[in-house]
Coordinates of C-alpha atoms in Angstrom, one line a residue:
M11 CA 136.4 38.5 29.7
M12 CA 134.7 35.0 30.1
N13 CA 131.5 34.0 28.0
I14 CA 129.3 31.7 30.4
P15 CA 127.2 29.4 28.6
C16 CA 123.2 30.4 29.6
P17 CA 120.7 27.5 28.9
F18 CA 118.3 30.5 28.3
C19 CA 120.0 33.5 26.8
G20 CA 122.8 31.7 25.2
P21 CA 126.6 32.9 25.4
R22 CA 127.0 36.1 27.8
N23 CA 129.6 37.9 29.1
E24 CA 130.7 37.6 32.7
A25 CA 129.4 41.0 33.7
E26 CA 125.8 39.7 33.8
F27 CA 126.5 37.4 36.2
A28 CA 127.1 36.9 39.9
F29 CA 129.9 34.5 40.9
G30 CA 127.8 31.8 44.0
G31 CA 131.1 30.0 44.6
P32 CA 132.2 26.3 44.1
V33 CA 130.0 23.5 44.5
K34 CA 130.8 22.2 48.0
P35 CA 130.5 18.3 48.8
H36 CA 127.7 17.3 50.7
R37 CA 127.2 19.0 53.8
P38 CA 127.6 16.2 56.8
D39 CA 125.7 15.3 59.5
P40 CA 127.3 17.6 62.3
N41 CA 126.4 14.5 64.9
A42 CA 127.9 12.0 62.7
V43 CA 131.3 13.7 62.2
S44 CA 134.1 14.8 64.4
D45 CA 134.1 18.4 65.7
R46 CA 137.4 19.2 63.1
E47 CA 135.8 17.5 60.6
W48 CA 132.6 19.6 61.0
T49 CA 134.9 22.8 61.4
D50 CA 137.0 21.7 58.2
Y51 CA 133.6 21.8 56.2
L52 CA 132.2 25.1 57.4
T53 CA 135.4 27.1 57.0
Q54 CA 137.6 25.5 54.1
V55 CA 137.3 26.5 50.8
P56 CA 139.1 24.2 48.5
N57 CA 141.0 26.4 45.7
P58 CA 142.6 23.6 43.3
L59 CA 144.3 23.8 40.1
G60 CA 142.4 22.7 37.4
P61 CA 138.5 22.1 36.7
V62 CA 136.3 23.2 39.2
E63 CA 132.4 23.0 39.6
E64 CA 131.0 26.6 40.2
R65 CA 127.5 28.3 40.7
W66 CA 126.7 31.5 38.6
W67 CA 123.7 33.3 39.1
H68 CA 122.6 35.2 35.5
V69 CA 121.6 38.3 37.6
K70 CA 121.3 40.8 34.7
G71 CA 119.5 38.5 32.5
C72 CA 117.2 35.7 33.1
G73 CA 117.9 35.2 36.7
T74 CA 118.9 31.4 36.4
W75 CA 121.1 30.1 38.8
L76 CA 123.5 27.7 36.8
T77 CA 126.3 25.2 37.3
I78 CA 129.3 25.1 35.1
W79 CA 132.9 23.7 35.2
R80 CA 135.7 25.9 34.9
D81 CA 139.2 25.6 34.8
T82 CA 140.7 27.7 37.3
R83 CA 144.4 27.8 35.2
T84 CA 142.9 29.2 32.0
H85 CA 139.4 30.2 33.1
D86 CA 138.0 28.4 29.8
I87 CA 134.7 26.6 30.3
V88 CA 134.5 22.7 30.3
E89 CA 132.4 20.1 30.1
G90 CA 133.7 18.4 33.3
P91 CA 136.7 17.6 35.2
G92 CA 138.2 15.3 32.2
D93 CA 138.1 18.0 29.6
A94 CA 140.6 20.9 30.6
G95 CA 143.9 21.4 28.9

């Protein structure tokens, strides 16, 4: 189990949270990109090895949405992309 650091409640068990998914890149203007680029943005979910910026909702706690960096290799919460392993 992961302990996710809630800014209001402190470190809490991941069972109190709902996973909101990885933070996606900025949404492009569909009129300014090709059909392929737009389709890729809508359908391709990145699955990198290493630190990933993610959204989590503290659904069984204070109700806050938070953004964390999680290393997908170890599930450790890290400060940012350069802080893992």
